[in-house]
């Protein structure tokens, strides 16, 4: 045995970290004759593979650890590359390369370690057997391993778990190296108790995996992109010159006139690809994607099941796994890299007016994140025309408020209309003219222009969806994602770690029951031994034989159903509690002795109730997000795609109900079930239902919508996204300072790239980002008839949101693994559903919440002179105060200036002097019929117009379809030329072989045997 190798077969099984006590492997012995030969062959293969590296030149030593017979499995060989460079930071560019300064770090695995007594013994043996130059480095204790633990009674139990994780890591890393990856371990870090494994994928591995993943790579063939002709070309050139100041200064964003033909990579057709620079042929995003696929596919066979990187992370064997950022993004002497370029031209508030460098974002973060920011950019651009039209509609309301006849009649004190009390006993009669301000403000949002704006926004939503589909196709063409469905599904079909663990649990339970049943049956010992050895050595996956059925998931499904119903009921209960607050607060303020208190009752109650709703919505949003994730986890979906879609559905359902329930109440329920004076509807026999203001509930709906939308955007979307990462960063800084208070500054300066990235926040997915924008999209479209300024505030928020998200991705988060995607997935379907729902809701808001339909009915059916004069009086009914129920009449029988006998209330009912007094009048049915007719006509008309827009705008731009067709033709030409070249070579070979045959026939037949053999040998060589 070489002196640098450690034979762990000699370690006694009675060691504190002794053999596995799993009952499945009880009394199982392995024959050294059978296993030794296989292990020696494996060791020879690995040694041949890794000793070929120029270790003397690179300053790298290889430690081979022989197979470990422990914990119920045979430990595979694992080689660890430990660096001994004298100046590592200069050679490896602060962690971006291996210690040799040549091999780039493509991925990082992070683990926590604790040195046990056994590992200290092994370390001493390593130090004793190593050369003197190496021992100088190794004798220094690593962080977290310097302390000497006393051998106590509780140490074996503690060491067992640490050694178990270490054995799993060693086996997994050995399997990674068998897959072709190169590893280098670094435990000499500045972070206490944390070790790093650097992973590099060599060229042959990259080529193999790129072919397996069918990655489209650029070929040598270059073709010209059609730029249009004539007038279209001139228009495009003018637009480019005008928009040049707002274009980002990155090479990837410049308009392309030439494009390389792309083709799925194949090792057999490497001559087709441009391999002039192999270092940059696979960029860092592609390299990390390839390594991550290997990490997911590589297993760690422990006992009877397999574990990939996701399972190892879930079980704490590794604490993190991530690719590295390209370098620093700030500093004077920082080399220019993609991260720094993104920070300057994208993740800065100073460039808010510029376009996003989407191609550079895709190059750095991958297609999935690139599509999110591209969609966010398109959505923000489309908000510009919607904002302009919304502002025009609002200004139209401001300009016509003085000409609005109904508001004039309400403000005219000469009408002297006495209204019935708003509450029992304590509330007094009041003049309608006191609600003048509310009536005038309602006209700003309740005018004929809002109907036009609702139709416009419905068509805007359809146009936005079509525009995004066309933009998406352009990006698919530019990013070589056409024809991507097959490999996308194949990649996403990999089972999740939790699913495999659940299936394993089910498999072991069945196996235990089967063994229990067969315990009384005789079984040959040899067969039992052979079966167990096969299971252990081959690493049979029991998970391949089992799957989770609906019976296994039924408890989770039941919990999901009950949990979602409970959460929705909780939301309704909170809204109901706010209603009780509004009613009780209004009654309490009505008792106020001051006139100012009584006059501002409605405004005070509305404002405070909306603020309470906003606080509750923000709190429940965070709670519902956690609950939705927990409910999805207990379902144990099989793949990441299934998990993401189920999580999105639950989170969207709960957050949609949470955000819009208070708004739905004001829009469609408030003031609908009040009753009438003398026969009011009561809650708990004491609280009278709320009434709408004389000007209608639309103004209150506008207040509710605006405060919730603006507050949610300002607090949750901006302050939380800025404040929470800063707070977490401050907490980590304080903890780090407490750990090393003396040399903290030196510690911060000398951190490697992977140590700095480890302190960043892990990437949690795009679901929260999309969810914010989808909820905002609902605010913009669902109730836009009541708040035309919603698109403007959404536009202002998104301008900040884009740069805020960009800064978070570039500076605050670890670099996510690049994921290929050709669309935004389920979010597109949700957007379409919200757009369709918006048409229906706006139809009901216009017809039932606003006074648009009653005004039309009065104008064309009841007006005597064809004007709106008398409309207010027509909408008010009469009530005789002597008909109040006992105990509900106001204590003050006097009105503002006289004793009241008749008061008015807003409803269509018969007067008290009618035969059917207080019954619903025919005017009510006429208005109701008109409202329902408007809903049907508006909904069908707008739906038809939206579908017409959808039909008339093609999903694929004409130029893109032509370019895709051109690519196919060019690819056929390339392969035809290649086949022709092969045929020419074949013809040439045939001609040469025929000439050789003629030459052989012309030779003398008296040639010696040796001469004939030599001629045949030369012929074979030529062939």
mmCIF file with all atom_site columns, C-alpha atoms in Angstrom, residues 277-402:
data_model
loop_
_atom_site.group_PDB
_atom_site.id
_atom_site.type_symbol
_atom_site.label_atom_id
_atom_site.label_alt_id
_atom_site.label_comp_id
_atom_site.label_asym_id
_atom_site.label_entity_id
_atom_site.label_seq_id
_atom_site.pdbx_PDB_ins_code
_atom_site.Cartn_x
_atom_site.Cartn_y
_atom_site.Cartn_z
_atom_site.occupancy
_atom_site.B_iso_or_equiv
_atom_site.pdbx_formal_charge
_atom_site.auth_seq_id
_atom_site.auth_comp_id
_atom_site.auth_asym_id
_atom_site.auth_atom_id
_atom_site.pdbx_PDB_model_num
ATOM 1   C CA . UNK A 1 277 ? -12.423 28.853 -27.820 1.00 0.00 ? 277 UNK A CA 1
ATOM 2   C CA . UNK A 1 278 ? -13.362 25.861 -25.705 1.00 0.00 ? 278 UNK A CA 1
ATOM 3   C CA . UNK A 1 279 ? -13.162 27.882 -22.487 1.00 0.00 ? 279 UNK A CA 1
ATOM 4   C CA . UNK A 1 280 ? -16.052 30.128 -23.497 1.00 0.00 ? 280 UNK A CA 1
ATOM 5   C CA . UNK A 1 281 ? -18.020 27.651 -25.625 1.00 0.00 ? 281 UNK A CA 1
ATOM 6   C CA . UNK A 1 282 ? -19.977 26.606 -22.518 1.00 0.00 ? 282 UNK A CA 1
ATOM 7   C CA . UNK A 1 283 ? -20.666 29.731 -20.466 1.00 0.00 ? 283 UNK A CA 1
ATOM 8   C CA . UNK A 1 284 ? -20.860 29.714 -16.672 1.00 0.00 ? 284 UNK A CA 1
ATOM 9   C CA . UNK A 1 285 ? -24.662 29.384 -16.692 1.00 0.00 ? 285 UNK A CA 1
ATOM 10  C CA . UNK A 1 286 ? -24.542 26.300 -18.907 1.00 0.00 ? 286 UNK A CA 1
ATOM 11  C CA . UNK A 1 287 ? -21.690 24.746 -16.930 1.00 0.00 ? 287 UNK A CA 1
ATOM 12  C CA . UNK A 1 288 ? -23.541 25.128 -13.632 1.00 0.00 ? 288 UNK A CA 1
ATOM 13  C CA . UNK A 1 289 ? -26.714 23.677 -15.189 1.00 0.00 ? 289 UNK A CA 1
ATOM 14  C CA . UNK A 1 290 ? -24.790 20.633 -16.413 1.00 0.00 ? 290 UNK A CA 1
ATOM 15  C CA . UNK A 1 291 ? -23.162 20.099 -13.016 1.00 0.00 ? 291 UNK A CA 1
ATOM 16  C CA . UNK A 1 292 ? -26.514 20.432 -11.249 1.00 0.00 ? 292 UNK A CA 1
ATOM 17  C CA . UNK A 1 293 ? -28.030 17.760 -13.488 1.00 0.00 ? 293 UNK A CA 1
ATOM 18  C CA . UNK A 1 294 ? -25.163 15.443 -12.568 1.00 0.00 ? 294 UNK A CA 1
ATOM 19  C CA . UNK A 1 295 ? -25.654 16.245 -8.875  1.00 0.00 ? 295 UNK A CA 1
ATOM 20  C CA . UNK A 1 296 ? -29.340 15.358 -9.106  1.00 0.00 ? 296 UNK A CA 1
ATOM 21  C CA . UNK A 1 297 ? -28.647 12.165 -11.012 1.00 0.00 ? 297 UNK A CA 1
ATOM 22  C CA . UNK A 1 298 ? -25.745 10.932 -8.890  1.00 0.00 ? 298 UNK A CA 1
ATOM 23  C CA . UNK A 1 299 ? -26.818 8.774  -5.963  1.00 0.00 ? 299 UNK A CA 1
ATOM 24  C CA . UNK A 1 300 ? -25.459 8.055  -2.537  1.00 0.00 ? 300 UNK A CA 1
ATOM 25  C CA . UNK A 1 301 ? -26.391 4.434  -1.833  1.00 0.00 ? 301 UNK A CA 1
ATOM 26  C CA . UNK A 1 302 ? -26.880 4.048  1.902   1.00 0.00 ? 302 UNK A CA 1
ATOM 27  C CA . UNK A 1 303 ? -28.598 0.927  3.205   1.00 0.00 ? 303 UNK A CA 1
ATOM 28  C CA . UNK A 1 304 ? -31.162 0.079  0.511   1.00 0.00 ? 304 UNK A CA 1
ATOM 29  C CA . UNK A 1 305 ? -32.040 3.373  -1.119  1.00 0.00 ? 305 UNK A CA 1
ATOM 30  C CA . UNK A 1 306 ? -30.514 6.148  -3.168  1.00 0.00 ? 306 UNK A CA 1
ATOM 31  C CA . UNK A 1 307 ? -30.080 9.784  -2.322  1.00 0.00 ? 307 UNK A CA 1
ATOM 32  C CA . UNK A 1 308 ? -29.423 12.617 -4.747  1.00 0.00 ? 308 UNK A CA 1
ATOM 33  C CA . UNK A 1 309 ? -28.270 16.109 -3.893  1.00 0.00 ? 309 UNK A CA 1
ATOM 34  C CA . UNK A 1 310 ? -31.799 17.219 -2.968  1.00 0.00 ? 310 UNK A CA 1
ATOM 35  C CA . UNK A 1 311 ? -32.108 14.429 -0.400  1.00 0.00 ? 311 UNK A CA 1
ATOM 36  C CA . UNK A 1 312 ? -28.640 15.099 0.969   1.00 0.00 ? 312 UNK A CA 1
ATOM 37  C CA . UNK A 1 313 ? -29.530 18.763 1.415   1.00 0.00 ? 313 UNK A CA 1
ATOM 38  C CA . UNK A 1 314 ? -32.822 17.856 3.083   1.00 0.00 ? 314 UNK A CA 1
ATOM 39  C CA . UNK A 1 315 ? -31.072 15.470 5.490   1.00 0.00 ? 315 UNK A CA 1
ATOM 40  C CA . UNK A 1 316 ? -28.349 17.941 6.453   1.00 0.00 ? 316 UNK A CA 1
ATOM 41  C CA . UNK A 1 317 ? -25.483 16.027 4.851   1.00 0.00 ? 317 UNK A CA 1
ATOM 42  C CA . UNK A 1 318 ? -24.797 19.196 2.892   1.00 0.00 ? 318 UNK A CA 1
ATOM 43  C CA . UNK A 1 319 ? -26.061 22.559 4.069   1.00 0.00 ? 319 UNK A CA 1
ATOM 44  C CA . UNK A 1 320 ? -26.067 24.356 0.714   1.00 0.00 ? 320 UNK A CA 1
ATOM 45  C CA . UNK A 1 321 ? -25.343 23.879 -2.985  1.00 0.00 ? 321 UNK A CA 1
ATOM 46  C CA . UNK A 1 322 ? -25.052 26.753 -5.424  1.00 0.00 ? 322 UNK A CA 1
ATOM 47  C CA . UNK A 1 323 ? -23.102 28.072 -8.426  1.00 0.00 ? 323 UNK A CA 1
ATOM 48  C CA . UNK A 1 324 ? -20.801 31.025 -7.961  1.00 0.00 ? 324 UNK A CA 1
ATOM 49  C CA . UNK A 1 325 ? -21.335 34.596 -9.019  1.00 0.00 ? 325 UNK A CA 1
ATOM 50  C CA . UNK A 1 326 ? -18.889 35.805 -11.647 1.00 0.00 ? 326 UNK A CA 1
ATOM 51  C CA . UNK A 1 327 ? -17.097 38.103 -9.209  1.00 0.00 ? 327 UNK A CA 1
ATOM 52  C CA . UNK A 1 328 ? -17.536 41.297 -7.234  1.00 0.00 ? 328 UNK A CA 1
ATOM 53  C CA . UNK A 1 329 ? -19.911 43.987 -8.434  1.00 0.00 ? 329 UNK A CA 1
ATOM 54  C CA . UNK A 1 330 ? -18.427 46.988 -6.628  1.00 0.00 ? 330 UNK A CA 1
ATOM 55  C CA . UNK A 1 331 ? -14.942 48.286 -5.958  1.00 0.00 ? 331 UNK A CA 1
ATOM 56  C CA . UNK A 1 332 ? -12.285 50.244 -7.784  1.00 0.00 ? 332 UNK A CA 1
ATOM 57  C CA . UNK A 1 333 ? -10.022 47.397 -8.881  1.00 0.00 ? 333 UNK A CA 1
ATOM 58  C CA . UNK A 1 334 ? -12.781 44.915 -9.752  1.00 0.00 ? 334 UNK A CA 1
ATOM 59  C CA . UNK A 1 335 ? -12.427 43.288 -13.149 1.00 0.00 ? 335 UNK A CA 1
ATOM 60  C CA . UNK A 1 336 ? -15.360 43.829 -15.501 1.00 0.00 ? 336 UNK A CA 1
ATOM 61  C CA . UNK A 1 337 ? -17.684 40.829 -15.448 1.00 0.00 ? 337 UNK A CA 1
ATOM 62  C CA . UNK A 1 338 ? -21.307 40.124 -16.273 1.00 0.00 ? 338 UNK A CA 1
ATOM 63  C CA . UNK A 1 339 ? -22.377 40.648 -12.676 1.00 0.00 ? 339 UNK A CA 1
ATOM 64  C CA . UNK A 1 340 ? -20.754 44.091 -12.492 1.00 0.00 ? 340 UNK A CA 1
ATOM 65  C CA . UNK A 1 341 ? -22.224 44.998 -15.870 1.00 0.00 ? 341 UNK A CA 1
ATOM 66  C CA . UNK A 1 342 ? -25.696 43.958 -14.706 1.00 0.00 ? 342 UNK A CA 1
ATOM 67  C CA . UNK A 1 343 ? -25.284 45.994 -11.550 1.00 0.00 ? 343 UNK A CA 1
ATOM 68  C CA . UNK A 1 344 ? -24.369 49.106 -13.508 1.00 0.00 ? 344 UNK A CA 1
ATOM 69  C CA . UNK A 1 345 ? -26.791 48.845 -16.435 1.00 0.00 ? 345 UNK A CA 1
ATOM 70  C CA . UNK A 1 346 ? -29.714 47.025 -14.825 1.00 0.00 ? 346 UNK A CA 1
ATOM 71  C CA . UNK A 1 347 ? -29.730 46.828 -11.014 1.00 0.00 ? 347 UNK A CA 1
ATOM 72  C CA . UNK A 1 348 ? -29.438 50.568 -10.447 1.00 0.00 ? 348 UNK A CA 1
ATOM 73  C CA . UNK A 1 349 ? -32.173 53.104 -9.783  1.00 0.00 ? 349 UNK A CA 1
ATOM 74  C CA . UNK A 1 350 ? -30.302 55.618 -11.921 1.00 0.00 ? 350 UNK A CA 1
ATOM 75  C CA . UNK A 1 351 ? -31.123 53.658 -15.102 1.00 0.00 ? 351 UNK A CA 1
ATOM 76  C CA . UNK A 1 352 ? -34.843 53.316 -14.391 1.00 0.00 ? 352 UNK A CA 1
ATOM 77  C CA . UNK A 1 353 ? -35.673 54.964 -17.720 1.00 0.00 ? 353 UNK A CA 1
ATOM 78  C CA . UNK A 1 354 ? -33.673 52.446 -19.773 1.00 0.00 ? 354 UNK A CA 1
ATOM 79  C CA . UNK A 1 355 ? -34.715 49.157 -21.299 1.00 0.00 ? 355 UNK A CA 1
ATOM 80  C CA . UNK A 1 356 ? -33.648 46.006 -19.500 1.00 0.00 ? 356 UNK A CA 1
ATOM 81  C CA . UNK A 1 357 ? -30.687 44.037 -20.920 1.00 0.00 ? 357 UNK A CA 1
ATOM 82  C CA . UNK A 1 358 ? -32.835 40.909 -21.122 1.00 0.00 ? 358 UNK A CA 1
ATOM 83  C CA . UNK A 1 359 ? -30.316 38.913 -23.172 1.00 0.00 ? 359 UNK A CA 1
ATOM 84  C CA . UNK A 1 360 ? -27.606 39.536 -20.572 1.00 0.00 ? 360 UNK A CA 1
ATOM 85  C CA . UNK A 1 361 ? -30.042 38.621 -17.785 1.00 0.00 ? 361 UNK A CA 1
ATOM 86  C CA . UNK A 1 362 ? -30.775 35.358 -19.577 1.00 0.00 ? 362 UNK A CA 1
ATOM 87  C CA . UNK A 1 363 ? -27.077 34.730 -20.135 1.00 0.00 ? 363 UNK A CA 1
ATOM 88  C CA . UNK A 1 364 ? -26.334 35.164 -16.431 1.00 0.00 ? 364 UNK A CA 1
ATOM 89  C CA . UNK A 1 365 ? -29.441 33.773 -14.689 1.00 0.00 ? 365 UNK A CA 1
ATOM 90  C CA . UNK A 1 366 ? -30.994 31.480 -17.273 1.00 0.00 ? 366 UNK A CA 1
ATOM 91  C CA . UNK A 1 367 ? -34.140 31.447 -19.376 1.00 0.00 ? 367 UNK A CA 1
ATOM 92  C CA . UNK A 1 368 ? -36.705 31.129 -16.590 1.00 0.00 ? 368 UNK A CA 1
ATOM 93  C CA . UNK A 1 369 ? -35.587 34.254 -14.726 1.00 0.00 ? 369 UNK A CA 1
ATOM 94  C CA . UNK A 1 370 ? -34.993 36.037 -18.030 1.00 0.00 ? 370 UNK A CA 1
ATOM 95  C CA . UNK A 1 371 ? -38.596 35.348 -19.044 1.00 0.00 ? 371 UNK A CA 1
ATOM 96  C CA . UNK A 1 372 ? -39.881 36.724 -15.736 1.00 0.00 ? 372 UNK A CA 1
ATOM 97  C CA . UNK A 1 373 ? -38.090 40.039 -16.179 1.00 0.00 ? 373 UNK A CA 1
ATOM 98  C CA . UNK A 1 374 ? -39.049 40.167 -19.859 1.00 0.00 ? 374 UNK A CA 1
ATOM 99  C CA . UNK A 1 375 ? -42.711 39.647 -18.894 1.00 0.00 ? 375 UNK A CA 1
ATOM 100 C CA . UNK A 1 376 ? -42.438 42.282 -16.166 1.00 0.00 ? 376 UNK A CA 1
ATOM 101 C CA . UNK A 1 377 ? -40.934 44.702 -18.680 1.00 0.00 ? 377 UNK A CA 1
ATOM 102 C CA . UNK A 1 378 ? -43.710 44.081 -21.232 1.00 0.00 ? 378 UNK A CA 1
ATOM 103 C CA . UNK A 1 379 ? -46.362 44.469 -18.530 1.00 0.00 ? 379 UNK A CA 1
ATOM 104 C CA . UNK A 1 380 ? -44.820 47.751 -17.388 1.00 0.00 ? 380 UNK A CA 1
ATOM 105 C CA . UNK A 1 381 ? -44.632 49.063 -20.956 1.00 0.00 ? 381 UNK A CA 1
ATOM 106 C CA . UNK A 1 382 ? -48.271 48.178 -21.569 1.00 0.00 ? 382 UNK A CA 1
ATOM 107 C CA . UNK A 1 383 ? -49.268 50.085 -18.423 1.00 0.00 ? 383 UNK A CA 1
ATOM 108 C CA . UNK A 1 384 ? -48.129 53.346 -20.044 1.00 0.00 ? 384 UNK A CA 1
ATOM 109 C CA . UNK A 1 385 ? -51.099 53.692 -22.465 1.00 0.00 ? 385 UNK A CA 1
ATOM 110 C CA . UNK A 1 386 ? -53.494 52.421 -19.776 1.00 0.00 ? 386 UNK A CA 1
ATOM 111 C CA . UNK A 1 387 ? -52.173 55.050 -17.360 1.00 0.00 ? 387 UNK A CA 1
ATOM 112 C CA . UNK A 1 388 ? -52.562 57.827 -19.924 1.00 0.00 ? 388 UNK A CA 1
ATOM 113 C CA . UNK A 1 389 ? -56.169 56.882 -20.673 1.00 0.00 ? 389 UNK A CA 1
ATOM 114 C CA . UNK A 1 390 ? -56.921 56.528 -16.944 1.00 0.00 ? 390 UNK A CA 1
ATOM 115 C CA . UNK A 1 391 ? -55.565 59.997 -16.230 1.00 0.00 ? 391 UNK A CA 1
ATOM 116 C CA . UNK A 1 392 ? -57.654 61.413 -19.098 1.00 0.00 ? 392 UNK A CA 1
ATOM 117 C CA . UNK A 1 393 ? -60.789 59.775 -17.681 1.00 0.00 ? 393 UNK A CA 1
ATOM 118 C CA . UNK A 1 394 ? -60.014 61.182 -14.231 1.00 0.00 ? 394 UNK A CA 1
ATOM 119 C CA . UNK A 1 395 ? -59.425 64.662 -15.660 1.00 0.00 ? 395 UNK A CA 1
ATOM 120 C CA . UNK A 1 396 ? -62.701 64.398 -17.566 1.00 0.00 ? 396 UNK A CA 1
ATOM 121 C CA . UNK A 1 397 ? -64.465 63.752 -14.259 1.00 0.00 ? 397 UNK A CA 1
ATOM 122 C CA . UNK A 1 398 ? -62.728 66.758 -12.701 1.00 0.00 ? 398 UNK A CA 1
ATOM 123 C CA . UNK A 1 399 ? -63.694 68.985 -15.625 1.00 0.00 ? 399 UNK A CA 1
ATOM 124 C CA . UNK A 1 400 ? -67.367 67.999 -15.616 1.00 0.00 ? 400 UNK A CA 1
ATOM 125 C CA . UNK A 1 401 ? -67.981 67.900 -11.869 1.00 0.00 ? 401 UNK A CA 1
ATOM 126 C CA . UNK A 1 402 ? -69.455 71.384 -11.851 1.00 0.00 ? 402 UNK A CA 1
#
